[in-house]
PDB file of C-alpha atoms in Angstrom:
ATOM      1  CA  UNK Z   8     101.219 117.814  68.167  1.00 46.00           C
ATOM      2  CA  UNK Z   9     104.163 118.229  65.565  1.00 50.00           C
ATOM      3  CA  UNK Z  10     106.482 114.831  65.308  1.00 61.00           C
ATOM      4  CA  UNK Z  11     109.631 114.935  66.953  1.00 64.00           C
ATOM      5  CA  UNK Z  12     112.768 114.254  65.085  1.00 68.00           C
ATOM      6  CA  UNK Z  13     115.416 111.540  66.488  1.00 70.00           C
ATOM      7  CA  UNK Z  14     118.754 111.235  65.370  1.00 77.00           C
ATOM      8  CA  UNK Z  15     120.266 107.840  64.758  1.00 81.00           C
ATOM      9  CA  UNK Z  16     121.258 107.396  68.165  1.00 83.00           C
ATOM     10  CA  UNK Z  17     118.101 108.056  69.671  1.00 83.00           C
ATOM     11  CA  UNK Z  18     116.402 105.652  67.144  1.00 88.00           C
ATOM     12  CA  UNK Z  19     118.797 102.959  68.044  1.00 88.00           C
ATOM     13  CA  UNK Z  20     117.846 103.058  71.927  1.00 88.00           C
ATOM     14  CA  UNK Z  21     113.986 103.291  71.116  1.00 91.00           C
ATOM     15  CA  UNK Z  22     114.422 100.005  68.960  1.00 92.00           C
ATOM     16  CA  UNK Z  23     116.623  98.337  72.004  1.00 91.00           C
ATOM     17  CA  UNK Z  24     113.790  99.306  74.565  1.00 92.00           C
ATOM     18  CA  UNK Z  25     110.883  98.383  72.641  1.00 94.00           C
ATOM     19  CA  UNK Z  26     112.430  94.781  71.488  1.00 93.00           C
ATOM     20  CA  UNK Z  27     113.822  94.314  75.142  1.00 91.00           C
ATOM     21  CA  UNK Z  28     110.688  95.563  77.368  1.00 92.00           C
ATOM     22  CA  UNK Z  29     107.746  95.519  74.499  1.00 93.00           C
ATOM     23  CA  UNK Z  30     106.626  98.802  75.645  1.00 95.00           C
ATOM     24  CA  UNK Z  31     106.351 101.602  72.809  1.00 94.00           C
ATOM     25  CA  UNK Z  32     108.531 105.187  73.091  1.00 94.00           C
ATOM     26  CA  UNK Z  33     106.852 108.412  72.551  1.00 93.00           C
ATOM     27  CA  UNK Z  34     110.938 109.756  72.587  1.00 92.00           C
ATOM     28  CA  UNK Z  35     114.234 109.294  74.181  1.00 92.00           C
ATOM     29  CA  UNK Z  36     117.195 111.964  74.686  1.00 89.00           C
ATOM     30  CA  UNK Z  37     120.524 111.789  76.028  1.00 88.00           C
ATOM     31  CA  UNK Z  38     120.608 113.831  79.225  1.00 86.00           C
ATOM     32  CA  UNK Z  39     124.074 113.565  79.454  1.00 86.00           C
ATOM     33  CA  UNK Z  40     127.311 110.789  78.813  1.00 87.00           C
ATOM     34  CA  UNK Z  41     125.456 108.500  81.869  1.00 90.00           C
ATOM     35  CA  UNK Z  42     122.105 109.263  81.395  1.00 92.00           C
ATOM     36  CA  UNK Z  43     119.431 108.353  78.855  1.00 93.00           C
ATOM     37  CA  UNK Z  44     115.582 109.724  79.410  1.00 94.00           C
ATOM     38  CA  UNK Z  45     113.340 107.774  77.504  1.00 95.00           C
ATOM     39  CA  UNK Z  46     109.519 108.693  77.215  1.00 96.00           C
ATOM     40  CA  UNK Z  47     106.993 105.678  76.948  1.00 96.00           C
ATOM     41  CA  UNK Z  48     102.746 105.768  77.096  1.00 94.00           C
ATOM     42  CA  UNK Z  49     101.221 106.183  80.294  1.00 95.00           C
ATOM     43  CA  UNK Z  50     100.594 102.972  82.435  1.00 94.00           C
ATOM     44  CA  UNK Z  51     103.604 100.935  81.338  1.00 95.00           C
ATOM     45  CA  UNK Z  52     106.571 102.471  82.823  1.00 94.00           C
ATOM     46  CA  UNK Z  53     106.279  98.553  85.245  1.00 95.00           C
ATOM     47  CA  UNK Z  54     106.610  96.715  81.771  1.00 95.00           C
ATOM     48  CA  UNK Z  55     109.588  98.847  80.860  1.00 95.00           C
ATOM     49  CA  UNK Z  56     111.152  98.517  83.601  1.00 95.00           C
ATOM     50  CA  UNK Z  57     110.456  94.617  83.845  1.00 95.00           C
ATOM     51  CA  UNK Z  58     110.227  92.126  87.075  1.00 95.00           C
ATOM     52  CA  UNK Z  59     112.337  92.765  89.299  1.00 96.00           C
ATOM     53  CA  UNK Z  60     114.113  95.547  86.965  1.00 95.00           C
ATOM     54  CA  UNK Z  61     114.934  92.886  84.556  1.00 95.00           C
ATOM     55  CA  UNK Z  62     114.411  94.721  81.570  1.00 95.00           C
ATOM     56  CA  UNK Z  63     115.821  97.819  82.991  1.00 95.00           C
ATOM     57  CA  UNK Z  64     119.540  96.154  83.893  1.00 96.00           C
ATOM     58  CA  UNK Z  65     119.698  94.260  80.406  1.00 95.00           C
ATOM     59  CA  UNK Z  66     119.180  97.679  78.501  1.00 95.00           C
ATOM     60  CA  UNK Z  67     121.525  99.748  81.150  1.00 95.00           C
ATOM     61  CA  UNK Z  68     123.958  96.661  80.664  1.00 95.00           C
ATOM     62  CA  UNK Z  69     123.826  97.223  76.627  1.00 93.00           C
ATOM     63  CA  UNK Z  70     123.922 100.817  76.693  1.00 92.00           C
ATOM     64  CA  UNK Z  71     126.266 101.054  79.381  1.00 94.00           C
ATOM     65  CA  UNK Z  72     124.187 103.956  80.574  1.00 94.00           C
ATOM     66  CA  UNK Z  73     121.403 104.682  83.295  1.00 95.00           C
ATOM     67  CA  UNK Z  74     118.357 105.160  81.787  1.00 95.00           C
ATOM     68  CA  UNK Z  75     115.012 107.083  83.401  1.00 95.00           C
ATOM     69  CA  UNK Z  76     111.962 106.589  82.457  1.00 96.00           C
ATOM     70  CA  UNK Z  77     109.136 109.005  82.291  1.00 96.00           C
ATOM     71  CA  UNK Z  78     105.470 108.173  81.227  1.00 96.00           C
ATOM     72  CA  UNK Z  79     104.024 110.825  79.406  1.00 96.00           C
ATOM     73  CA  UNK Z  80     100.905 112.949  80.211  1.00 96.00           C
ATOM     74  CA  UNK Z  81      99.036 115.112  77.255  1.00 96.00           C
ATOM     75  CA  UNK Z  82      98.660 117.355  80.664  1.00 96.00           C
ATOM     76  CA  UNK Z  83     101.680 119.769  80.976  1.00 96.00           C
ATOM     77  CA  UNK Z  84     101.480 119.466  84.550  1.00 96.00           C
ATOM     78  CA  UNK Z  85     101.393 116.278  85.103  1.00 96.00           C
ATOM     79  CA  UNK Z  86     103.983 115.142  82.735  1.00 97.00           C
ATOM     80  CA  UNK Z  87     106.651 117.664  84.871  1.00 97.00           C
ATOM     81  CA  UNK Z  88     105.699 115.809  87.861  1.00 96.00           C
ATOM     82  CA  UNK Z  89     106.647 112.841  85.875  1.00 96.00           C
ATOM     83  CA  UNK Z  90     109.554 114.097  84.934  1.00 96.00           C
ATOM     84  CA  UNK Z  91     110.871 115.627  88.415  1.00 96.00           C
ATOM     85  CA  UNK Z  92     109.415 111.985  90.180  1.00 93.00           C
ATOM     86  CA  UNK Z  93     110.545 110.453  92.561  1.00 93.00           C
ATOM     87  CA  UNK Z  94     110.805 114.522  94.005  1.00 92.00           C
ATOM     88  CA  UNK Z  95     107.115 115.651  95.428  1.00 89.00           C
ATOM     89  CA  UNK Z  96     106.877 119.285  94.865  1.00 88.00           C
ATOM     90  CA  UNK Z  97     105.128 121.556  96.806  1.00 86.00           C
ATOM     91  CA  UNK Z  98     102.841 122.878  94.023  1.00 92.00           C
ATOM     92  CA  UNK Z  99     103.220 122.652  90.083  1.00 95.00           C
ATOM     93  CA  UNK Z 100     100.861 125.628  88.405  1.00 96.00           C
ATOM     94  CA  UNK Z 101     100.804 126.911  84.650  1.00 95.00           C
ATOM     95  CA  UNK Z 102     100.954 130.681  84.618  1.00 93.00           C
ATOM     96  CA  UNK Z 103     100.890 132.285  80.879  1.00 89.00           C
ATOM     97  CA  UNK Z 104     104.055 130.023  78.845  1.00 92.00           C
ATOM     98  CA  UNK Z 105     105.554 128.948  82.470  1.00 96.00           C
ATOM     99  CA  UNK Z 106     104.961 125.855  84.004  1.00 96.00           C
ATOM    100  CA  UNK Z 107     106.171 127.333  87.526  1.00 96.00           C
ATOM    101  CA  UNK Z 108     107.183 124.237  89.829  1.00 96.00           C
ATOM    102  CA  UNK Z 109     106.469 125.706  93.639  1.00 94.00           C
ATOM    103  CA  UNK Z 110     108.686 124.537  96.632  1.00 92.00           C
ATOM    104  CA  UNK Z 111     109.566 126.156 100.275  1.00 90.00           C
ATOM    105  CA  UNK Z 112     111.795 123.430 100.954  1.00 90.00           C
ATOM    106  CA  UNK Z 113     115.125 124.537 100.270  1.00 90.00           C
ATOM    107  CA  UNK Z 114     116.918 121.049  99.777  1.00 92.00           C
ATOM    108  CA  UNK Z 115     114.132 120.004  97.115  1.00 93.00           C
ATOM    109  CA  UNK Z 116     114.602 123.204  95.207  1.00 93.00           C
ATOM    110  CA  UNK Z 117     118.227 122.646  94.910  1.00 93.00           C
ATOM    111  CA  UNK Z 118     117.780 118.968  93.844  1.00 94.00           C
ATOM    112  CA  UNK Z 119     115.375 120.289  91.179  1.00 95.00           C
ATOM    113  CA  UNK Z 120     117.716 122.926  89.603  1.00 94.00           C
ATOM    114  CA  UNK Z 121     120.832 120.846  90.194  1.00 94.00           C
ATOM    115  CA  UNK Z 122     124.280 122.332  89.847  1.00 94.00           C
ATOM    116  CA  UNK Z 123     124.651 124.772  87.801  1.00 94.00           C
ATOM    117  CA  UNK Z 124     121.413 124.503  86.404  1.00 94.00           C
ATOM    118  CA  UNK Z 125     121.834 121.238  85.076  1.00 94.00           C
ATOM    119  CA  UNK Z 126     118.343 119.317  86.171  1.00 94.00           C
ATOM    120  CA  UNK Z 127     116.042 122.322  85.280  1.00 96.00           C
ATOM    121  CA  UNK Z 128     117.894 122.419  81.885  1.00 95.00           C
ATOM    122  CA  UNK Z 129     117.003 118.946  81.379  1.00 94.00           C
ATOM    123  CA  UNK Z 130     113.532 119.553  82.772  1.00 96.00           C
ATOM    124  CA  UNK Z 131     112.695 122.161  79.822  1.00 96.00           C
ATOM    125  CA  UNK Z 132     114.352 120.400  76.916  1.00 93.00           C
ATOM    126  CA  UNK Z 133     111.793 117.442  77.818  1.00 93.00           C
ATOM    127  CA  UNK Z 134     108.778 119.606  78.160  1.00 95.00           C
ATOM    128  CA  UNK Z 135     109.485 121.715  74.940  1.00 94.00           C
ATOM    129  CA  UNK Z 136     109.308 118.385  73.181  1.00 91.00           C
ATOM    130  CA  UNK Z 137     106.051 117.990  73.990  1.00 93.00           C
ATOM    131  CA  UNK Z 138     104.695 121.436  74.364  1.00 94.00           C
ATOM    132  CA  UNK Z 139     106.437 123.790  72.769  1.00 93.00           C
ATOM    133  CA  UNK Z 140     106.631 127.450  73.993  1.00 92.00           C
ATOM    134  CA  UNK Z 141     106.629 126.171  77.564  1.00 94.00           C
ATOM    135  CA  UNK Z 142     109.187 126.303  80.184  1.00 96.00           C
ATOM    136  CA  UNK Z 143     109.726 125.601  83.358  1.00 97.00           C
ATOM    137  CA  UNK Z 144     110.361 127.392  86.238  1.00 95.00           C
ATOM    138  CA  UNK Z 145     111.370 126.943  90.156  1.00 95.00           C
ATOM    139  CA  UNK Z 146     109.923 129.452  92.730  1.00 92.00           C
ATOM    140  CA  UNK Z 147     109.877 129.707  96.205  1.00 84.00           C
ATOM    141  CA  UNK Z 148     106.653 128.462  97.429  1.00 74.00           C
ATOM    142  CA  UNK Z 149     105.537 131.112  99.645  1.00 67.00           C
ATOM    143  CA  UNK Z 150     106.323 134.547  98.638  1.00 58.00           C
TER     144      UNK Z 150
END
């Protein structure tokens, strides 16, 4: 796997989680002006996010931004249901370069692509981190 590249900002809310939860981050991106995702090691997304969502608040507080948390999975799969959680998709397969997220239910599907696109958009740019050439796609679940 190929290092990813933070800018300063990025760096600066990866040293503010670390010294505020102890966990370690794989990455963090800004989704948007409110939203921060922020990639940590499998098994401690409770530690990040602290008793009672201690350590959660403080860093929200400091950053003045909601923040999302998504453990990462060397599995593609996996690490898009991670992603798309607390959402429980019908069926997540890898066909060729797609990861091709499944779902009859019509409300879920529009949650997952979000307006305008926004949500899947986000969706990709945090699996092409990790495995590049991928992307993600929503289909109906029966066709």
């Amino acid at each position: 796997m190929s290092r990813l590249k933070l800018d300063p900002e990025a760096v600066g809310i990866s040293v503010l989680v670390e010294r505020l939860s102890g966990v370690p981050v794989r990455d963090c991106f800004q989704a948007d002006e409110e939203l921060i995702y922020v990639i940590i090691e499998p098994g401690s997304i409770g530690r990040a996010i602290g008793k009672g969502g201690m350590n959660i608040r403080r860093m929200q507080q400091e950053l003045h931004k909601k923040i999302k948390f998504v453990e990462y999975r060397e599995n593609p799969l996996e690490f898009v249901q991670n992603i798309i959680s607390p959402i429980n998709a019908g069926e997540i397969v890898e066909e060729e370069n797609f990861i091709v997220i499944k779902e009859k239910n019509r409300m879920t599907k529009s949650l997952l692509i979000g307006r305008e696109g926004k949500n899947l958009i986000l969706i990709n740019r945090a699996v092409k981190r990790f495995f590049p050439g991928k992307e993600v796609k929503v289909e109906n679940l029966y066709k």
